[in-house]
mmCIF file of C-alpha atoms in Angstrom:
data_model
loop_
_atom_site.group_PDB
_atom_site.id
_atom_site.type_symbol
_atom_site.label_atom_id
_atom_site.label_comp_id
_atom_site.label_asym_id
_atom_site.label_seq_id
_atom_site.Cartn_x
_atom_site.Cartn_y
_atom_site.Cartn_z
ATOM 1 C CA MET J 83 -11.969 6.516 -15.816
ATOM 2 C CA ILE J 84 -8.756 4.471 -16.473
ATOM 3 C CA PRO J 85 -7.186 3.361 -13.445
ATOM 4 C CA ILE J 86 -4.050 4.622 -12.927
ATOM 5 C CA PHE J 87 -2.201 2.318 -12.706
ATOM 6 C CA PHE J 88 -3.409 0.756 -17.025
ATOM 7 C CA LEU J 89 -0.835 4.114 -17.698
ATOM 8 C CA ALA J 90 2.144 3.162 -19.144
ATOM 9 C CA THR J 91 5.158 3.784 -17.401
ATOM 10 C CA LEU J 92 8.847 3.214 -17.526
ATOM 11 C CA CYS J 93 9.584 -1.000 -16.990
ATOM 12 C CA LEU J 94 13.512 -2.057 -15.782
ATOM 13 C CA GLY J 95 14.668 -4.730 -16.900
ATOM 14 C CA VAL J 96 13.701 -4.772 -20.584
ATOM 15 C CA VAL J 97 15.238 -8.601 -21.385
ATOM 16 C CA PRO J 98 16.966 -9.234 -24.945
ATOM 17 C CA ALA J 99 15.544 -12.128 -26.605
ATOM 18 C CA ALA J 100 18.591 -14.396 -26.082
ATOM 19 C CA PRO J 101 19.410 -13.159 -21.983
ATOM 20 C CA THR J 102 22.942 -14.280 -20.158
ATOM 21 C CA HIS J 103 22.502 -15.228 -17.084
ATOM 22 C CA ASP J 104 25.240 -14.265 -14.311
ATOM 23 C CA PRO J 105 26.198 -17.956 -13.398
ATOM 24 C CA SER J 106 27.550 -17.165 -9.428
ATOM 25 C CA LEU J 107 23.985 -16.218 -8.884
ATOM 26 C CA ASP J 108 23.354 -19.852 -9.920
ATOM 27 C CA ASP J 109 22.779 -21.266 -5.704
ATOM 28 C CA GLU J 110 21.501 -17.715 -4.868
ATOM 29 C CA TRP J 111 18.749 -17.963 -8.004
ATOM 30 C CA GLN J 112 18.001 -21.632 -6.693
ATOM 31 C CA GLU J 113 17.937 -20.287 -3.328
ATOM 32 C CA TRP J 114 15.598 -17.608 -4.125
ATOM 33 C CA LYS J 115 12.968 -19.237 -5.736
ATOM 34 C CA THR J 116 13.115 -22.217 -3.049
ATOM 35 C CA ARG J 117 12.003 -19.591 -0.450
ATOM 36 C CA HIS J 118 9.352 -17.584 -1.626
ATOM 37 C CA GLY J 119 8.088 -20.777 -3.545
ATOM 38 C CA LYS J 120 8.235 -20.012 -7.409
ATOM 39 C CA THR J 121 7.824 -22.156 -10.340
ATOM 40 C CA TYR J 122 9.120 -21.861 -14.130
ATOM 41 C CA SER J 123 7.730 -22.921 -17.105
ATOM 42 C CA MET J 124 11.148 -23.690 -19.835
ATOM 43 C CA ASP J 125 10.038 -20.611 -21.819
ATOM 44 C CA GLU J 126 9.757 -19.084 -18.393
ATOM 45 C CA GLU J 127 12.673 -19.325 -16.310
ATOM 46 C CA GLY J 128 15.487 -17.929 -18.252
ATOM 47 C CA GLN J 129 13.441 -14.374 -18.569
ATOM 48 C CA LYS J 130 12.596 -14.392 -15.074
ATOM 49 C CA ARG J 131 15.597 -15.030 -13.858
ATOM 50 C CA ALA J 132 16.950 -11.586 -16.255
ATOM 51 C CA VAL J 133 14.563 -9.805 -14.915
ATOM 52 C CA TRP J 134 15.293 -10.469 -11.177
ATOM 53 C CA GLU J 135 19.755 -9.883 -12.320
ATOM 54 C CA ASN J 136 18.500 -7.260 -12.994
ATOM 55 C CA ASN J 137 16.519 -6.191 -9.801
ATOM 56 C CA ARG J 138 18.993 -7.635 -7.764
ATOM 57 C CA LYS J 139 22.086 -5.500 -9.701
ATOM 58 C CA MET J 140 20.108 -2.491 -8.637
ATOM 59 C CA ILE J 141 19.150 -3.003 -5.426
ATOM 60 C CA GLU J 142 22.837 -3.548 -4.627
ATOM 61 C CA LEU J 143 24.223 -0.287 -6.260
ATOM 62 C CA HIS J 144 21.208 0.872 -4.312
ATOM 63 C CA ASN J 145 22.603 -0.311 -0.928
ATOM 64 C CA GLU J 146 25.989 0.655 -2.303
ATOM 65 C CA ASP J 147 25.239 4.615 -2.391
ATOM 66 C CA TYR J 148 23.279 3.662 1.047
ATOM 67 C CA THR J 149 26.163 2.978 2.675
ATOM 68 C CA LYS J 150 27.541 6.537 1.759
ATOM 69 C CA GLY J 151 25.212 8.566 3.122
ATOM 70 C CA LYS J 152 23.513 9.182 -0.050
ATOM 71 C CA HIS J 153 20.595 8.010 0.146
ATOM 72 C CA GLY J 154 18.455 7.421 4.189
ATOM 73 C CA PHE J 155 17.306 3.828 3.463
ATOM 74 C CA HIS J 156 18.053 0.350 1.672
ATOM 75 C CA LEU J 157 16.912 -1.929 0.008
ATOM 76 C CA GLU J 158 16.789 -5.383 0.112
ATOM 77 C CA MET J 159 15.284 -8.888 -2.363
ATOM 78 C CA ASN J 160 12.133 -9.352 -1.856
ATOM 79 C CA ALA J 161 9.524 -12.242 -3.252
ATOM 80 C CA PHE J 162 9.110 -8.844 -5.980
ATOM 81 C CA GLY J 163 12.555 -10.072 -7.719
ATOM 82 C CA ASP J 164 11.123 -12.050 -10.995
ATOM 83 C CA LEU J 165 8.654 -8.812 -12.052
ATOM 84 C CA THR J 166 9.522 -5.709 -14.634
ATOM 85 C CA ASN J 167 7.675 -2.092 -12.612
ATOM 86 C CA ILE J 168 4.812 -3.137 -15.255
ATOM 87 C CA GLU J 169 4.065 -6.165 -14.202
ATOM 88 C CA PHE J 170 4.593 -5.488 -10.916
ATOM 89 C CA ARG J 171 2.229 -2.338 -10.917
ATOM 90 C CA GLN J 172 -0.034 -3.933 -12.526
ATOM 91 C CA LEU J 173 -0.546 -7.093 -9.675
ATOM 92 C CA MET J 174 0.181 -5.298 -6.474
ATOM 93 C CA THR J 175 -0.967 -1.506 -6.975
ATOM 94 C CA GLY J 176 -4.312 -0.696 -7.870
ATOM 95 C CA PHE J 177 -6.096 2.841 -7.031
ATOM 96 C CA GLN J 178 -7.484 4.661 -9.345
ATOM 97 C CA SER J 179 -8.044 7.852 -10.182
ATOM 98 C CA MET J 180 -9.520 9.754 -7.590
ATOM 99 C CA GLY J 181 -12.800 10.104 -7.846
ATOM 100 C CA THR J 182 -14.922 12.695 -8.713
ATOM 101 C CA LYS J 183 -18.178 13.122 -6.331
ATOM 102 C CA GLU J 184 -19.107 15.411 -4.201
ATOM 103 C CA MET J 185 -17.926 14.583 0.273
ATOM 104 C CA ASN J 186 -17.553 15.806 4.347
ATOM 105 C CA VAL J 187 -14.535 18.110 4.492
ATOM 106 C CA PHE J 188 -11.802 17.337 7.031
ATOM 107 C CA GLN J 189 -12.312 20.582 9.675
ATOM 108 C CA GLU J 190 -9.180 20.676 11.279
ATOM 109 C CA PRO J 191 -9.637 21.233 15.630
ATOM 110 C CA LEU J 192 -10.190 24.036 17.124
ATOM 111 C CA LEU J 193 -6.859 22.674 19.581
ATOM 112 C CA GLY J 194 -3.780 23.741 20.821
ATOM 113 C CA ASP J 195 -0.594 22.027 19.336
ATOM 114 C CA VAL J 196 -1.024 18.184 18.677
ATOM 115 C CA PRO J 197 1.442 15.603 19.589
ATOM 116 C CA LYS J 198 4.959 15.805 18.097
ATOM 117 C CA SER J 199 4.630 12.214 17.431
ATOM 118 C CA VAL J 200 1.567 9.732 17.658
ATOM 119 C CA ASP J 201 1.602 5.954 17.134
ATOM 120 C CA TRP J 202 -1.714 4.028 16.932
ATOM 121 C CA ARG J 203 -0.591 -0.103 16.483
ATOM 122 C CA ASN J 204 0.596 1.068 20.092
ATOM 123 C CA LEU J 205 -3.861 1.671 21.771
ATOM 124 C CA SER J 206 -4.167 -1.145 19.707
ATOM 125 C CA TYR J 207 -6.405 0.937 16.518
ATOM 126 C CA VAL J 208 -4.031 -1.084 14.319
ATOM 127 C CA THR J 209 -5.430 -4.963 13.076
ATOM 128 C CA PRO J 210 -1.688 -7.261 11.644
ATOM 129 C CA VAL J 211 -0.165 -6.401 8.428
ATOM 130 C CA LYS J 212 -2.419 -8.699 5.214
ATOM 131 C CA ASP J 213 -1.251 -10.070 2.009
ATOM 132 C CA GLN J 214 -3.309 -8.785 -0.668
ATOM 133 C CA GLY J 215 -1.333 -11.621 -2.910
ATOM 134 C CA GLN J 216 -1.525 -10.871 -7.069
ATOM 135 C CA CYS J 217 -4.424 -8.926 -6.963
ATOM 136 C CA SER J 218 -4.735 -4.604 -7.346
ATOM 137 C CA SER J 219 -7.573 -5.131 -4.059
ATOM 138 C CA CYS J 220 -4.845 -2.925 -2.805
ATOM 139 C CA TRP J 221 -7.519 0.142 -1.893
ATOM 140 C CA ALA J 222 -9.661 -2.266 -0.146
ATOM 141 C CA PHE J 223 -7.399 -3.145 2.387
ATOM 142 C CA SER J 224 -7.020 0.496 3.385
ATOM 143 C CA ALA J 225 -10.230 1.335 3.059
ATOM 144 C CA VAL J 226 -10.748 -1.338 5.507
ATOM 145 C CA GLY J 227 -7.725 -0.809 8.242
ATOM 146 C CA SER J 228 -9.399 2.704 8.267
ATOM 147 C CA LEU J 229 -12.843 1.429 9.308
ATOM 148 C CA GLU J 230 -11.731 -1.246 11.751
ATOM 149 C CA GLY J 231 -9.707 1.938 13.424
ATOM 150 C CA GLN J 232 -12.802 4.154 13.801
ATOM 151 C CA ILE J 233 -14.479 0.942 15.104
ATOM 152 C CA PHE J 234 -11.867 -0.253 17.960
ATOM 153 C CA ARG J 235 -12.327 3.425 18.420
ATOM 154 C CA LYS J 236 -16.264 3.374 18.912
ATOM 155 C CA THR J 237 -16.090 0.314 20.963
ATOM 156 C CA GLY J 238 -13.383 -1.023 22.052
ATOM 157 C CA GLN J 239 -13.401 -3.897 19.438
ATOM 158 C CA LEU J 240 -10.388 -4.787 17.213
ATOM 159 C CA ILE J 241 -11.570 -6.649 14.697
ATOM 160 C CA SER J 242 -10.697 -7.802 11.507
ATOM 161 C CA LEU J 243 -12.913 -6.898 8.720
ATOM 162 C CA SER J 244 -13.060 -7.995 4.826
ATOM 163 C CA GLU J 245 -11.828 -7.135 2.486
ATOM 164 C CA GLN J 246 -12.596 -9.630 0.249
ATOM 165 C CA ASN J 247 -15.770 -8.191 0.870
ATOM 166 C CA LEU J 248 -15.147 -5.074 -0.647
ATOM 167 C CA VAL J 249 -13.655 -6.382 -3.835
ATOM 168 C CA ASP J 250 -17.080 -9.681 -4.109
ATOM 169 C CA CYS J 251 -19.532 -6.292 -3.318
ATOM 170 C CA SER J 252 -18.425 -3.101 -4.120
ATOM 171 C CA TRP J 253 -18.692 -2.999 -8.127
ATOM 172 C CA SER J 254 -22.054 -1.325 -8.848
ATOM 173 C CA TYR J 255 -19.677 1.695 -6.958
ATOM 174 C CA GLY J 256 -16.854 2.069 -9.158
ATOM 175 C CA ASN J 257 -14.953 -0.340 -8.010
ATOM 176 C CA ILE J 258 -13.364 -3.297 -9.308
ATOM 177 C CA GLY J 259 -12.018 -6.169 -7.707
ATOM 178 C CA CYS J 260 -8.203 -6.720 -8.347
ATOM 179 C CA PHE J 261 -7.593 -4.463 -11.073
ATOM 180 C CA GLY J 262 -8.698 -0.907 -8.443
ATOM 181 C CA GLY J 263 -10.809 0.915 -7.343
ATOM 182 C CA LEU J 264 -10.294 3.547 -4.590
ATOM 183 C CA MET J 265 -11.592 3.787 -0.790
ATOM 184 C CA GLU J 266 -14.060 6.442 -1.111
ATOM 185 C CA TYR J 267 -16.147 4.014 -3.346
ATOM 186 C CA ALA J 268 -15.189 1.436 -0.499
ATOM 187 C CA PHE J 269 -17.087 3.916 1.977
ATOM 188 C CA ARG J 270 -19.951 4.904 -0.271
ATOM 189 C CA TYR J 271 -20.031 0.860 -0.606
ATOM 190 C CA VAL J 272 -20.774 -0.079 3.596
ATOM 191 C CA LYS J 273 -23.166 2.881 4.088
ATOM 192 C CA GLU J 274 -25.644 2.192 1.900
ATOM 193 C CA ASN J 275 -25.251 -1.681 2.077
ATOM 194 C CA ARG J 276 -25.522 -1.012 6.056
ATOM 195 C CA GLY J 277 -22.591 -3.212 7.137
ATOM 196 C CA LEU J 278 -19.161 -5.701 5.998
ATOM 197 C CA ASP J 279 -18.601 -8.628 7.339
ATOM 198 C CA THR J 280 -15.950 -9.771 9.221
ATOM 199 C CA ARG J 281 -12.508 -11.446 7.924
ATOM 200 C CA VAL J 282 -13.327 -14.406 9.852
ATOM 201 C CA SER J 283 -16.587 -14.659 7.813
ATOM 202 C CA TYR J 284 -15.799 -14.334 4.347
ATOM 203 C CA PRO J 285 -12.001 -14.618 4.024
ATOM 204 C CA TYR J 286 -9.983 -12.722 1.566
ATOM 205 C CA GLU J 287 -8.847 -15.285 -1.349
ATOM 206 C CA ALA J 288 -7.043 -12.259 -3.737
ATOM 207 C CA ARG J 289 -9.800 -13.492 -7.132
ATOM 208 C CA ASN J 290 -12.693 -10.804 -8.165
ATOM 209 C CA GLY J 291 -15.708 -13.715 -6.920
ATOM 210 C CA PRO J 292 -19.274 -13.433 -6.667
ATOM 211 C CA CYS J 293 -20.963 -11.537 -3.220
ATOM 212 C CA ARG J 294 -21.779 -13.410 -0.408
ATOM 213 C CA TYR J 295 -21.874 -10.617 1.397
ATOM 214 C CA ASP J 296 -24.743 -11.590 4.991
ATOM 215 C CA PRO J 297 -25.255 -8.847 7.597
ATOM 216 C CA LYS J 298 -25.281 -12.012 9.821
ATOM 217 C CA ASN J 299 -21.394 -11.191 9.861
ATOM 218 C CA SER J 300 -21.411 -8.098 10.307
ATOM 219 C CA ALA J 301 -19.530 -6.410 12.347
ATOM 220 C CA ALA J 302 -19.365 -2.288 10.477
ATOM 221 C CA ASN J 303 -20.993 0.059 9.451
ATOM 222 C CA VAL J 304 -20.646 3.300 7.934
ATOM 223 C CA THR J 305 -22.606 6.828 8.446
ATOM 224 C CA ASP J 306 -20.456 8.843 6.353
ATOM 225 C CA PHE J 307 -16.916 9.535 4.715
ATOM 226 C CA VAL J 308 -14.165 12.551 5.057
ATOM 227 C CA LYS J 309 -11.885 14.255 3.055
ATOM 228 C CA ILE J 310 -8.914 16.166 3.654
ATOM 229 C CA PRO J 311 -7.345 19.076 1.875
ATOM 230 C CA ILE J 312 -3.943 18.499 0.366
ATOM 231 C CA SER J 313 -1.754 19.578 3.162
ATOM 232 C CA GLU J 314 0.647 17.511 5.152
ATOM 233 C CA ASP J 315 -0.579 19.716 7.993
ATOM 234 C CA ALA J 316 -3.873 18.351 8.417
ATOM 235 C CA LEU J 317 -2.919 15.152 7.270
ATOM 236 C CA MET J 318 -1.328 15.346 10.545
ATOM 237 C CA LYS J 319 -3.888 16.549 12.790
ATOM 238 C CA ALA J 320 -6.284 14.126 11.340
ATOM 239 C CA VAL J 321 -3.945 10.979 12.145
ATOM 240 C CA ALA J 322 -3.700 12.782 15.562
ATOM 241 C CA THR J 323 -6.970 12.866 16.307
ATOM 242 C CA VAL J 324 -9.149 10.937 14.209
ATOM 243 C CA GLY J 325 -6.618 7.634 13.671
ATOM 244 C CA PRO J 326 -5.128 5.657 10.857
ATOM 245 C CA ILE J 327 -6.195 7.397 8.332
ATOM 246 C CA SER J 328 -6.645 6.228 4.133
ATOM 247 C CA VAL J 329 -4.139 7.790 1.607
ATOM 248 C CA GLY J 330 -2.992 7.276 -1.463
ATOM 249 C CA VAL J 331 0.948 7.308 -2.550
ATOM 250 C CA ASP J 332 3.185 6.850 -5.490
ATOM 251 C CA SER J 333 4.679 3.736 -5.103
ATOM 252 C CA HIS J 334 6.163 2.717 -8.324
ATOM 253 C CA HIS J 335 9.917 3.584 -8.538
ATOM 254 C CA HIS J 336 12.144 0.673 -8.026
ATOM 255 C CA SER J 337 12.519 2.111 -4.565
ATOM 256 C CA PHE J 338 9.902 1.746 -2.973
ATOM 257 C CA ARG J 339 9.261 -1.907 -4.076
ATOM 258 C CA PHE J 340 12.757 -3.965 -2.649
ATOM 259 C CA TYR J 341 12.599 -0.550 -0.091
ATOM 260 C CA LYS J 342 13.520 -2.836 2.895
ATOM 261 C CA GLY J 343 14.455 -0.257 5.852
ATOM 262 C CA GLY J 344 14.494 3.984 7.041
ATOM 263 C CA MET J 345 13.900 7.235 5.944
ATOM 264 C CA TYR J 346 11.781 6.719 2.497
ATOM 265 C CA TYR J 347 12.525 10.341 0.386
ATOM 266 C CA GLU J 348 12.055 9.779 -3.131
ATOM 267 C CA PRO J 349 13.285 12.818 -5.403
ATOM 268 C CA HIS J 350 11.581 11.257 -8.751
ATOM 269 C CA CYS J 351 8.022 10.481 -6.909
ATOM 270 C CA SER J 352 4.585 12.503 -7.994
ATOM 271 C CA SER J 353 2.469 14.255 -5.951
ATOM 272 C CA SER J 354 -0.200 13.699 -8.137
ATOM 273 C CA ASN J 355 0.154 11.338 -10.059
ATOM 274 C CA LEU J 356 -1.353 8.342 -6.919
ATOM 275 C CA ASP J 357 -0.911 3.844 -7.754
ATOM 276 C CA HIS J 358 -1.285 2.414 -4.803
ATOM 277 C CA ALA J 359 -3.382 2.762 -1.860
ATOM 278 C CA VAL J 360 -1.761 2.635 1.869
ATOM 279 C CA LEU J 361 -2.945 3.283 5.501
ATOM 280 C CA VAL J 362 -1.292 6.247 8.181
ATOM 281 C CA VAL J 363 -0.670 4.852 11.105
ATOM 282 C CA GLY J 364 1.090 7.798 13.272
ATOM 283 C CA TYR J 365 3.693 9.688 12.511
ATOM 284 C CA GLY J 366 7.478 11.312 14.173
ATOM 285 C CA GLU J 367 10.067 12.661 14.614
ATOM 286 C CA GLU J 368 13.792 11.472 14.119
ATOM 287 C CA SER J 369 16.700 12.579 16.621
ATOM 288 C CA ASP J 370 18.278 14.076 13.611
ATOM 289 C CA GLY J 371 14.984 16.402 12.746
ATOM 290 C CA ASN J 372 14.001 14.787 10.324
ATOM 291 C CA LYS J 373 9.372 13.646 10.062
ATOM 292 C CA TYR J 374 8.400 10.588 8.737
ATOM 293 C CA TRP J 375 4.640 9.574 8.214
ATOM 294 C CA MET J 376 4.731 5.945 9.529
ATOM 295 C CA VAL J 377 2.845 3.304 7.008
ATOM 296 C CA LYS J 378 1.107 0.399 6.938
ATOM 297 C CA ASN J 379 0.556 -1.472 3.879
ATOM 298 C CA SER J 380 -1.187 -4.763 2.002
ATOM 299 C CA TRP J 381 2.144 -6.405 0.781
ATOM 300 C CA GLY J 382 2.567 -8.926 3.796
ATOM 301 C CA GLN J 383 5.402 -8.686 6.797
ATOM 302 C CA GLY J 384 7.874 -10.065 5.034
ATOM 303 C CA TRP J 385 8.245 -6.736 2.834
ATOM 304 C CA GLY J 386 10.019 -3.298 4.413
ATOM 305 C CA MET J 387 9.769 -2.859 8.360
ATOM 306 C CA ASN J 388 7.943 -6.158 8.284
ATOM 307 C CA GLY J 389 5.697 -4.468 6.491
ATOM 308 C CA TYR J 390 6.175 -1.027 6.989
ATOM 309 C CA ILE J 391 7.585 2.232 4.933
ATOM 310 C CA LYS J 392 9.429 5.252 6.828
ATOM 311 C CA MET J 393 7.771 8.033 5.215
ATOM 312 C CA ALA J 394 9.056 11.113 4.539
ATOM 313 C CA ARG J 395 7.125 13.728 6.528
ATOM 314 C CA ASP J 396 7.366 18.044 5.732
ATOM 315 C CA ARG J 397 8.716 17.354 2.181
ATOM 316 C CA ASN J 398 6.786 19.094 0.186
ATOM 317 C CA ASN J 399 4.543 16.396 -0.083
ATOM 318 C CA ASN J 400 6.977 13.595 -1.131
ATOM 319 C CA CYS J 401 5.001 10.354 -2.948
ATOM 320 C CA GLY J 402 1.512 13.331 -2.402
ATOM 321 C CA ILE J 403 0.738 10.697 0.992
ATOM 322 C CA ALA J 404 -1.247 13.894 1.335
ATOM 323 C CA THR J 405 -2.888 14.442 -1.936
ATOM 324 C CA TYR J 406 -5.211 11.848 -0.948
ATOM 325 C CA ALA J 407 -5.812 11.689 2.153
ATOM 326 C CA ILE J 408 -10.080 10.306 3.814
ATOM 327 C CA TYR J 409 -11.145 8.019 6.715
ATOM 328 C CA PRO J 410 -15.144 6.933 7.420
ATOM 329 C CA THR J 411 -17.178 8.040 10.234
ATOM 330 C CA VAL J 412 -18.787 5.265 11.759
#
């Protein structure tokens, strides 16, 4: 199985052999490096500066269009500004091509209408936003987020679970640690391992390591996992009745990487080529009638809306948010 992030993608910012820099941006460049703790060798500095300037220009142009009403969301320079798109996807995504093993399929509830809006953060189902660092372990964060919600639903205790436990220990189930993985493989590992350690006992390291699972520190188990049909309506019903749901999305556009706020709709998104795993924690509708998914990312609280993104809902499965949706049972 070939992880999607290894596939070739378009890359903004192909740097010439001798890049020229805008001297008026010198202070801003130095301030950005300081803020994000960036240091480079003499050989790296020029190339990284050129990529940063290209990304900065793209953000500036997008935000100019945003002020003219051409976009429903705005962008912001962040810690990813010195990365090309290929570098970014290799470091910060990691959703593998979808699994093939059979699993249970979500049965839509035989109930009346589900609520018009749901936000599981308000009901203590969701731990604070985490940061996967430069490790393609989004799949572990997404899986842990969904499992944390189900453990809370069962026990009334919100416990932060160990992504590192999954990164280190689930290789034989199909995951490849910081090189990528899939949520169903993570759930299968927890089910057959009969446990997953807490984050406190098995802290995150953003790198591959030996398996150090200790059953004495386990705080979660999985009895099975459920796949949701490819339907935004089915996903909405699952979020409303089950809790936070693990999903895959197409995140390879610069607009996603530098998202800051607003309703994210990317017309060039793919609904089938997914490369990043996130967690749907709710949904709603704005006063102008635009519907959205509230999505928790794993790129730290400095990204997006304190680590979250509001993604367009009922816009023809934009970015594939309903293409691969799954949750564990506990």
